[in-house]
Short mmCIF file of C-alpha atoms in Angstrom, two decimals:
data_model
loop_
_atom_site.label_atom_id
_atom_site.label_comp_id
_atom_site.label_asym_id
_atom_site.label_seq_id
_atom_site.Cartn_x
_atom_site.Cartn_y
_atom_site.Cartn_z
CA UNK A 4 0.00 -0.01 0.00
CA UNK A 5 1.42 3.36 -1.10
CA UNK A 6 0.79 6.24 1.29
CA UNK A 7 0.19 9.19 -1.05
CA UNK A 8 2.17 9.82 -4.22
CA UNK A 9 4.72 12.53 -4.86
CA UNK A 10 6.91 12.30 -7.98
CA UNK A 11 7.91 14.88 -10.59
CA UNK A 12 5.08 15.88 -12.92
CA UNK A 13 5.48 15.08 -16.61
CA UNK A 14 3.50 16.34 -19.61
CA UNK A 15 -0.29 16.55 -19.47
CA UNK A 16 -2.32 13.51 -20.41
CA UNK A 17 -5.98 13.12 -21.35
CA UNK A 18 -8.19 11.90 -18.51
CA UNK A 19 -11.86 10.95 -18.50
CA UNK A 20 -13.44 10.88 -15.03
CA UNK A 21 -16.58 8.76 -14.62
CA UNK A 22 -18.96 9.04 -11.65
CA UNK A 23 -22.33 7.55 -10.82
CA UNK A 24 -24.03 10.92 -10.33
CA UNK A 25 -23.70 14.51 -11.41
CA UNK A 26 -23.44 17.34 -8.84
CA UNK A 27 -26.04 19.39 -10.75
CA UNK A 28 -28.65 16.71 -9.98
CA UNK A 29 -27.38 15.00 -6.80
CA UNK A 30 -24.74 16.81 -4.78
CA UNK A 31 -23.04 13.87 -3.08
CA UNK A 32 -19.42 13.92 -1.97
CA UNK A 33 -18.13 11.47 -4.61
CA UNK A 34 -19.51 13.28 -7.65
CA UNK A 35 -18.53 16.69 -6.25
CA UNK A 36 -14.98 15.47 -5.72
CA UNK A 37 -14.70 13.81 -9.15
CA UNK A 38 -15.91 16.83 -11.05
CA UNK A 39 -13.83 19.26 -9.01
CA UNK A 40 -10.71 17.13 -9.49
CA UNK A 41 -11.23 17.17 -13.26
CA UNK A 42 -11.65 20.96 -13.20
CA UNK A 43 -8.50 21.46 -11.11
CA UNK A 44 -6.45 19.23 -13.39
CA UNK A 45 -7.53 21.38 -16.34
CA UNK A 46 -6.89 24.64 -14.49
CA UNK A 47 -3.42 23.62 -13.43
CA UNK A 48 -2.48 22.27 -16.86
CA UNK A 49 -1.88 18.82 -15.39
CA UNK A 50 -4.28 17.00 -17.68
CA UNK A 51 -6.83 17.50 -20.42
CA UNK A 52 -9.56 16.23 -18.11
CA UNK A 53 -13.21 15.68 -18.88
CA UNK A 54 -16.01 14.52 -16.59
CA UNK A 55 -18.88 12.13 -17.30
CA UNK A 56 -21.63 11.86 -14.71
CA UNK A 57 -24.42 9.28 -14.89
CA UNK A 58 -27.96 10.50 -14.28
CA UNK A 59 -31.39 9.02 -13.79
CA UNK A 60 -34.17 9.99 -16.26
CA UNK A 61 -35.96 12.01 -13.55
CA UNK A 62 -32.85 14.18 -13.28
CA UNK A 63 -32.19 14.73 -16.95
CA UNK A 64 -34.37 13.86 -19.92
CA UNK A 65 -32.41 11.80 -22.48
CA UNK A 66 -32.33 12.81 -26.14
CA UNK A 67 -34.21 10.44 -28.45
CA UNK A 68 -31.98 7.60 -29.63
CA UNK A 69 -29.04 8.24 -27.30
CA UNK A 70 -28.18 8.24 -23.61
CA UNK A 71 -25.56 10.96 -24.09
CA UNK A 72 -26.35 14.56 -23.14
CA UNK A 73 -24.24 17.68 -22.72
CA UNK A 74 -23.15 18.74 -19.26
CA UNK A 75 -25.51 21.52 -18.11
CA UNK A 76 -22.75 23.91 -17.07
CA UNK A 77 -19.37 22.73 -18.42
CA UNK A 78 -18.83 22.46 -22.15
CA UNK A 79 -16.86 19.38 -23.05
CA UNK A 80 -18.23 17.30 -20.17
CA UNK A 81 -20.94 14.68 -20.47
CA UNK A 82 -24.08 13.30 -18.82
CA UNK A 83 -25.11 9.70 -19.49
CA UNK A 84 -28.83 9.27 -18.88
CA UNK A 85 -31.03 6.24 -18.25
CA UNK A 86 -29.96 2.66 -18.55
CA UNK A 87 -31.22 -0.39 -16.68
CA UNK A 88 -28.96 -0.84 -13.68
CA UNK A 89 -29.24 -3.90 -11.43
CA UNK A 90 -28.05 -2.81 -7.96
CA UNK A 91 -27.62 -6.29 -6.47
CA UNK A 92 -25.34 -7.50 -9.27
CA UNK A 93 -23.80 -4.06 -10.04
CA UNK A 94 -24.68 -4.76 -13.66
CA UNK A 95 -25.81 -2.37 -16.41
CA UNK A 96 -28.26 -4.43 -18.41
CA UNK A 97 -28.96 -1.84 -21.14
CA UNK A 98 -26.75 -2.67 -24.11
CA UNK A 99 -27.61 0.61 -25.84
CA UNK A 100 -26.46 2.55 -22.76
CA UNK A 101 -23.11 0.77 -22.84
CA UNK A 102 -22.83 1.41 -26.59
CA UNK A 103 -23.25 5.13 -25.95
CA UNK A 104 -20.62 5.03 -23.20
CA UNK A 105 -18.35 3.30 -25.68
CA UNK A 106 -18.91 6.13 -28.17
CA UNK A 107 -17.74 8.64 -25.56
CA UNK A 108 -14.66 6.55 -24.77
CA UNK A 109 -13.76 6.26 -28.46
CA UNK A 110 -14.37 9.95 -29.11
CA UNK A 111 -12.27 11.18 -26.17
CA UNK A 112 -9.66 8.37 -26.38
CA UNK A 113 -8.26 9.19 -22.94
CA UNK A 114 -4.83 8.11 -21.76
CA UNK A 115 -6.41 7.53 -18.34
CA UNK A 116 -9.95 6.39 -17.56
CA UNK A 117 -10.57 7.30 -13.94
CA UNK A 118 -13.55 5.51 -12.35
CA UNK A 119 -15.07 6.99 -9.20
CA UNK A 120 -17.97 4.53 -8.95
CA UNK A 121 -19.76 1.72 -10.79
CA UNK A 122 -23.33 2.47 -9.77
CA UNK A 123 -25.50 3.16 -12.85
CA UNK A 124 -22.43 2.68 -15.06
CA UNK A 125 -22.15 -1.02 -14.15
CA UNK A 126 -19.13 -3.27 -13.79
CA UNK A 127 -19.37 -3.74 -17.55
CA UNK A 128 -18.10 -0.18 -18.01
CA UNK A 129 -14.69 -1.24 -16.70
CA UNK A 130 -14.52 -4.19 -19.09
CA UNK A 131 -15.71 -1.96 -21.94
CA UNK A 132 -12.99 0.63 -21.26
CA UNK A 133 -10.31 -2.05 -21.26
CA UNK A 134 -11.58 -3.60 -24.51
CA UNK A 135 -11.91 -0.30 -26.39
CA UNK A 136 -8.77 1.31 -24.96
CA UNK A 137 -6.27 -1.49 -24.38
CA UNK A 138 -3.34 0.88 -23.87
CA UNK A 139 -5.16 3.29 -21.52
CA UNK A 140 -4.43 3.29 -17.80
CA UNK A 141 -7.51 2.43 -15.73
CA UNK A 142 -7.64 4.02 -12.27
CA UNK A 143 -10.36 3.60 -9.66
CA UNK A 144 -10.88 5.67 -6.54
CA UNK A 145 -12.73 3.66 -3.92
CA UNK A 146 -15.06 6.20 -2.34
CA UNK A 147 -17.20 3.68 -0.42
CA UNK A 148 -17.90 -0.02 0.04
CA UNK A 149 -20.53 -0.64 -2.68
CA UNK A 150 -18.44 -3.10 -4.65
CA UNK A 151 -17.91 -5.37 -1.64
CA UNK A 152 -21.19 -4.87 0.27
CA UNK A 153 -24.64 -5.75 -1.11
CA UNK A 154 -26.47 -3.81 1.63
CA UNK A 155 -26.27 -0.43 -0.14
CA UNK A 156 -22.49 -0.42 0.38
CA UNK A 157 -22.88 0.42 4.06
CA UNK A 158 -20.98 -2.49 5.61
CA UNK A 159 -23.83 -2.58 8.11
CA UNK A 160 -25.88 -5.73 8.52
CA UNK A 161 -29.65 -5.65 8.07
CA UNK A 162 -30.11 -6.07 11.84
CA UNK A 163 -28.14 -2.83 12.38
CA UNK A 164 -24.90 -4.50 13.49
CA UNK A 165 -21.72 -3.12 11.98
CA UNK A 166 -20.21 -5.58 9.52
CA UNK A 167 -16.52 -6.30 10.04
CA UNK A 168 -15.78 -8.20 6.83
CA UNK A 169 -17.50 -8.79 3.50
CA UNK A 170 -17.72 -12.24 1.89
CA UNK A 171 -20.30 -14.06 -0.25
CA UNK A 172 -21.33 -16.24 2.68
CA UNK A 173 -21.74 -13.38 5.10
CA UNK A 174 -23.61 -11.28 2.51
CA UNK A 175 -25.99 -14.17 1.76
CA UNK A 176 -26.67 -14.61 5.48
CA UNK A 177 -27.32 -10.86 5.86
CA UNK A 178 -29.52 -10.70 2.73
CA UNK A 179 -31.09 -14.19 2.46
CA UNK A 180 -33.30 -13.13 -0.49
CA UNK A 181 -30.19 -12.73 -2.63
CA UNK A 182 -28.97 -16.30 -2.15
CA UNK A 183 -25.44 -17.63 -1.82
CA UNK A 184 -25.06 -18.39 -5.56
CA UNK A 185 -25.95 -14.81 -6.56
CA UNK A 186 -23.59 -13.41 -3.94
CA UNK A 187 -20.84 -15.66 -5.22
CA UNK A 188 -21.53 -14.52 -8.82
CA UNK A 189 -21.41 -10.88 -7.74
CA UNK A 190 -18.12 -11.50 -5.94
CA UNK A 191 -16.63 -13.09 -9.09
CA UNK A 192 -17.94 -10.25 -11.30
CA UNK A 193 -16.29 -7.63 -9.08
CA UNK A 194 -13.04 -9.58 -9.03
CA UNK A 195 -13.07 -9.92 -12.82
CA UNK A 196 -13.68 -6.20 -13.32
CA UNK A 197 -11.08 -5.25 -10.69
CA UNK A 198 -8.45 -7.32 -12.53
CA UNK A 199 -8.66 -4.74 -15.34
CA UNK A 200 -7.85 -1.80 -13.02
CA UNK A 201 -4.19 -0.75 -13.06
CA UNK A 202 -4.24 1.34 -9.89
CA UNK A 203 -6.69 1.75 -7.01
CA UNK A 204 -6.84 4.75 -4.68
CA UNK A 205 -8.38 5.02 -1.24
CA UNK A 206 -8.92 8.39 0.46
CA UNK A 207 -8.59 6.86 3.93
CA UNK A 208 -6.50 4.12 5.53
CA UNK A 209 -9.64 2.63 7.05
CA UNK A 210 -11.28 2.04 3.67
CA UNK A 211 -8.02 0.78 2.20
CA UNK A 212 -7.68 -1.81 4.94
CA UNK A 213 -11.26 -2.99 4.38
CA UNK A 214 -10.54 -3.65 0.72
CA UNK A 215 -7.25 -5.34 1.51
CA UNK A 216 -9.07 -7.54 4.03
CA UNK A 217 -11.57 -8.35 1.26
CA UNK A 218 -8.70 -9.48 -1.00
CA UNK A 219 -7.41 -6.48 -2.94
CA UNK A 220 -3.64 -6.55 -3.41
CA UNK A 221 -2.13 -3.81 -1.20
CA UNK A 222 0.54 -3.12 -3.83
CA UNK A 223 -2.17 -1.91 -6.24
CA UNK A 224 -3.61 0.51 -3.70
CA UNK A 225 -2.44 4.09 -2.98
CA UNK A 226 -3.70 6.44 -0.26
CA UNK A 227 -4.57 9.95 -1.46
CA UNK A 228 -6.83 11.93 0.89
CA UNK A 229 -9.53 13.87 -0.90
CA UNK A 230 -8.71 17.52 -1.50
CA UNK A 231 -11.03 20.47 -0.96
CA UNK A 232 -11.24 23.16 -3.65
CA UNK A 233 -11.37 26.02 -1.11
CA UNK A 234 -8.50 24.85 1.10
CA UNK A 235 -5.78 26.75 -0.74
CA UNK A 236 -7.45 30.11 -1.24
CA UNK A 237 -10.12 30.44 1.46
CA UNK A 238 -9.96 33.06 4.18
CA UNK A 239 -10.62 30.98 7.26
CA UNK A 240 -13.10 32.52 9.67
CA UNK A 241 -12.34 33.01 13.32
CA UNK A 242 -13.93 30.61 15.80
CA UNK A 243 -17.52 31.69 16.42
CA UNK A 244 -17.98 33.90 19.43
CA UNK A 245 -20.95 32.80 21.56
CA UNK A 246 -22.40 35.03 24.27
CA UNK A 247 -22.62 33.37 27.68
CA UNK A 248 -26.43 33.43 27.59
CA UNK A 249 -26.71 32.09 24.02
CA UNK A 250 -27.39 28.40 23.35
CA UNK A 251 -24.77 26.25 21.69
CA UNK A 252 -25.70 25.56 18.03
CA UNK A 253 -24.98 22.12 16.58
CA UNK A 254 -25.15 21.83 12.78
CA UNK A 255 -26.02 18.73 10.78
CA UNK A 256 -25.19 18.88 7.07
CA UNK A 257 -25.99 16.22 4.49
CA UNK A 258 -28.61 14.04 2.89
CA UNK A 259 -31.31 12.84 5.25
CA UNK A 260 -31.01 9.09 5.06
CA UNK A 261 -31.00 6.47 7.78
CA UNK A 262 -27.27 5.80 7.64
CA UNK A 263 -26.38 9.45 8.32
CA UNK A 264 -27.75 9.05 11.86
CA UNK A 265 -29.74 12.28 12.24
CA UNK A 266 -32.26 10.43 14.39
CA UNK A 267 -29.43 9.55 16.79
CA UNK A 268 -28.59 13.23 17.20
CA UNK A 269 -32.24 14.32 17.63
CA UNK A 270 -33.01 11.51 20.10
CA UNK A 271 -29.93 12.53 22.09
CA UNK A 272 -31.24 16.09 22.20
CA UNK A 273 -34.58 14.69 23.30
CA UNK A 274 -32.89 12.63 26.03
CA UNK A 275 -30.91 15.66 27.24
CA UNK A 276 -34.10 17.73 27.42
CA UNK A 277 -35.99 15.03 29.29
CA UNK A 278 -33.36 14.75 32.02
CA UNK A 279 -32.85 18.51 32.35
CA UNK A 280 -34.21 20.38 35.36
CA UNK A 281 -35.12 23.25 33.01
CA UNK A 282 -36.09 21.72 29.66
CA UNK A 283 -37.26 25.07 28.27
CA UNK A 284 -33.90 26.64 29.07
CA UNK A 285 -31.79 23.88 27.48
CA UNK A 286 -28.59 25.54 26.21
CA UNK A 287 -28.40 23.51 23.00
CA UNK A 288 -30.02 23.90 19.59
CA UNK A 289 -29.70 21.71 16.49
CA UNK A 290 -29.99 23.09 12.96
CA UNK A 291 -30.39 20.68 10.05
CA UNK A 292 -29.34 21.45 6.50
CA UNK A 293 -30.07 18.70 3.99
CA UNK A 294 -32.60 17.22 1.61
CA UNK A 295 -34.98 14.37 2.42
CA UNK A 296 -35.77 13.83 -1.26
CA UNK A 297 -34.49 10.26 -1.28
CA UNK A 298 -35.38 9.43 2.33
CA UNK A 299 -37.72 6.49 2.93
CA UNK A 300 -41.19 7.38 4.16
CA UNK A 301 -40.58 5.72 7.54
CA UNK A 302 -37.60 7.97 8.17
CA UNK A 303 -39.54 11.06 7.08
CA UNK A 304 -42.29 10.15 9.55
CA UNK A 305 -39.80 9.55 12.35
CA UNK A 306 -38.03 12.86 11.73
CA UNK A 307 -41.36 14.72 11.58
CA UNK A 308 -42.35 13.27 14.95
CA UNK A 309 -39.01 14.24 16.49
CA UNK A 310 -39.24 17.78 15.10
CA UNK A 311 -42.75 18.14 16.51
CA UNK A 312 -41.69 16.92 19.93
CA UNK A 313 -38.52 19.01 20.12
CA UNK A 314 -40.16 22.22 18.93
CA UNK A 315 -37.84 25.23 19.00
CA UNK A 316 -34.84 23.06 19.95
CA UNK A 317 -34.43 21.96 16.32
CA UNK A 318 -34.73 23.84 13.02
CA UNK A 319 -34.77 22.09 9.65
CA UNK A 320 -33.83 24.21 6.66
CA UNK A 321 -33.91 21.70 3.82
CA UNK A 322 -31.53 21.38 0.89
CA UNK A 323 -28.64 23.79 0.37
CA UNK A 324 -26.36 24.52 -2.54
CA UNK A 325 -22.66 23.75 -2.18
CA UNK A 326 -21.48 27.39 -2.44
CA UNK A 327 -23.62 28.22 0.65
CA UNK A 328 -22.05 25.66 2.95
CA UNK A 329 -19.41 28.00 4.38
CA UNK A 330 -21.94 30.68 5.28
CA UNK A 331 -24.22 28.09 6.90
CA UNK A 332 -21.42 26.47 8.88
CA UNK A 333 -20.24 29.82 10.20
CA UNK A 334 -23.63 30.15 11.91
CA UNK A 335 -23.05 27.04 14.08
CA UNK A 336 -20.59 26.22 16.89
CA UNK A 337 -20.06 22.50 16.18
CA UNK A 338 -20.73 20.18 13.26
CA UNK A 339 -22.25 16.78 14.08
CA UNK A 340 -21.53 13.66 12.00
CA UNK A 341 -23.57 10.96 13.82
CA UNK A 342 -23.42 8.38 11.00
CA UNK A 343 -24.23 4.82 11.94
CA UNK A 344 -22.15 3.44 9.05
CA UNK A 345 -18.39 3.57 8.64
CA UNK A 346 -18.09 6.49 6.20
CA UNK A 347 -14.80 6.98 4.32
CA UNK A 348 -13.48 10.54 4.05
CA UNK A 349 -16.57 12.66 4.66
CA UNK A 350 -16.64 15.97 2.79
CA UNK A 351 -18.57 17.52 5.68
CA UNK A 352 -15.57 17.04 8.02
CA UNK A 353 -13.30 18.87 5.58
CA UNK A 354 -15.82 21.69 5.38
CA UNK A 355 -16.05 21.88 9.16
CA UNK A 356 -12.25 22.12 9.54
CA UNK A 357 -12.07 24.74 6.80
CA UNK A 358 -14.59 26.81 8.75
CA UNK A 359 -12.93 26.22 12.13
CA UNK A 360 -15.83 24.22 13.53
CA UNK A 361 -15.00 21.25 15.78
CA UNK A 362 -16.67 17.96 14.85
CA UNK A 363 -18.77 15.70 17.05
CA UNK A 364 -18.70 12.33 15.29
CA UNK A 365 -19.29 8.61 15.68
CA UNK A 366 -16.20 6.77 16.87
CA UNK A 367 -15.80 4.48 13.85
CA UNK A 368 -14.28 4.24 10.38
CA UNK A 369 -13.32 7.22 8.31
CA UNK A 370 -14.85 9.65 10.82
CA UNK A 371 -12.62 8.50 13.66
CA UNK A 372 -9.60 8.57 11.30
CA UNK A 373 -10.19 12.18 10.25
CA UNK A 374 -11.24 13.62 13.62
CA UNK A 375 -8.68 13.39 16.42
CA UNK A 376 -10.48 12.89 19.73
CA UNK A 377 -10.07 15.81 22.14
CA UNK A 378 -7.97 17.72 19.58
CA UNK A 379 -10.11 18.44 16.52
CA UNK A 380 -13.41 17.18 17.91
CA UNK A 381 -14.93 14.44 20.04
CA UNK A 382 -15.65 10.78 19.30
CA UNK A 383 -18.99 9.43 20.53
CA UNK A 384 -19.97 5.74 20.64
CA UNK A 385 -21.87 5.06 17.43
CA UNK A 386 -25.64 4.99 17.85
CA UNK A 387 -25.49 5.36 21.64
CA UNK A 388 -28.23 7.86 22.52
CA UNK A 389 -27.12 8.37 26.13
CA UNK A 390 -23.48 8.89 25.11
CA UNK A 391 -24.55 11.45 22.50
CA UNK A 392 -26.70 13.24 25.10
CA UNK A 393 -23.70 13.31 27.44
CA UNK A 394 -21.51 14.77 24.67
CA UNK A 395 -24.08 17.47 23.87
CA UNK A 396 -24.27 18.38 27.55
CA UNK A 397 -20.49 18.52 27.88
CA UNK A 398 -19.88 20.84 24.94
CA UNK A 399 -22.81 23.06 25.93
CA UNK A 400 -21.35 23.54 29.38
CA UNK A 401 -17.64 23.83 28.45
CA UNK A 402 -17.14 26.96 26.31
CA UNK A 403 -13.38 26.69 26.71
CA UNK A 404 -13.42 23.27 25.04
CA UNK A 405 -15.06 24.68 21.91
CA UNK A 406 -12.56 27.55 21.71
CA UNK A 407 -9.55 25.29 22.30
CA UNK A 408 -10.54 22.73 19.67
CA UNK A 409 -11.48 25.36 17.11
CA UNK A 410 -8.03 26.89 17.43
CA UNK A 411 -6.39 23.49 16.72
CA UNK A 412 -8.27 22.60 13.55
CA UNK A 413 -5.98 21.82 10.58
CA UNK A 414 -6.61 23.05 7.04
CA UNK A 415 -7.88 20.13 4.92
CA UNK A 416 -5.76 19.01 1.93
CA UNK A 417 -6.13 21.33 -1.05
CA UNK A 418 -7.53 20.16 -4.35
CA UNK A 419 -4.36 21.49 -6.01
CA UNK A 420 -2.21 19.14 -3.92
CA UNK A 421 -4.63 16.29 -4.54
CA UNK A 422 -4.55 16.90 -8.32
CA UNK A 423 -0.74 16.81 -8.33
CA UNK A 424 -0.78 13.54 -6.38
CA UNK A 425 -3.20 11.99 -8.87
CA UNK A 426 -1.12 13.23 -11.79
CA UNK A 427 1.95 11.55 -10.36
CA UNK A 428 -0.08 8.37 -9.87
CA UNK A 429 -1.27 8.44 -13.48
CA UNK A 430 2.32 8.65 -14.63
CA UNK A 431 3.35 5.76 -12.38
CA UNK A 432 0.43 3.45 -13.18
CA UNK A 433 1.37 0.66 -15.54
CA UNK A 434 -0.88 -1.26 -17.87
#
């Protein structure tokens, strides 16, 4: 396993980045990173980079007779719409969709095809790239655990227990409907596709070790932490000054889905209120910024009930655009990341550090790797409502802790540094 990459930069190459979503339609961390990396490589003259984001028909209407559409805001980039993706097998079953992807590959003829995900694109996209471009270097950044976990890539078992290792047998036991044979076939399909990849990248050591444990050769895996586009040029704000009589404000930022653990945070606030001698004077507030567009109905109902019960203690503001995140974070004292899955290298933690906001996070996976306990934030036992209530109470009562941690927060890696590291990796990758 290579820990980052730093070699002299050679002449620019042509790179095509492929992601499973497009930030214009679904602003997730993976697609934001992939598109921003491509833009930085172009800006710095490191590569002639282009971006292709997959999209569902409800996000972008396909043109008749083709799945290819122009990027809505960046000329030269692409959107690939539609298809018939099978999530359990990671297979793209629409031959016409793959033909259109092949047309893009043949038109761009990149020196490097950089995969950031296989959702919507399918494992077949890797095999297609290798067949059409036999001399190209194929690189894959592993942003999550989808390729090794059939339960939405969470590495969490269906009973809520954290999964420690993926295997066909364990996955079949966790998801009995899928069956052992289908899990074995999926495992073989992933292995076959992965054999075509020249170089893998993991943004965190935790994720890298999970894939090595699964069977990926450590010598084919480099560690390059994700960069943030604002890290090099941003004017960092001062730590937020809070009047002694003002409540502490905890911010939650991200999509409202079960794995992100917002219910853990709100139930902890509820628990803290219930055990307080003065529940109406509770010195903590939670503000929520994020969309519930893809949340299951049961979660929406649960969140609505919690909001109703907590009243003025919680405010939900809905979706936000990425350029607004700094302004929104500067209105809170802490950022909470209560995820009940492992995470990898959460963008929200980078954004919190950039804005000098300490992070209250679950004590597992990529969160625990990025946040140093008692230095850049606090670790809280994952999913433990009482422990989260205790943590909220502690930071509400200890103003010095907030000031001390905010002063210690490091600047996240810049996208410029990240782009140089990837360029060096492209030059070192061998077919």
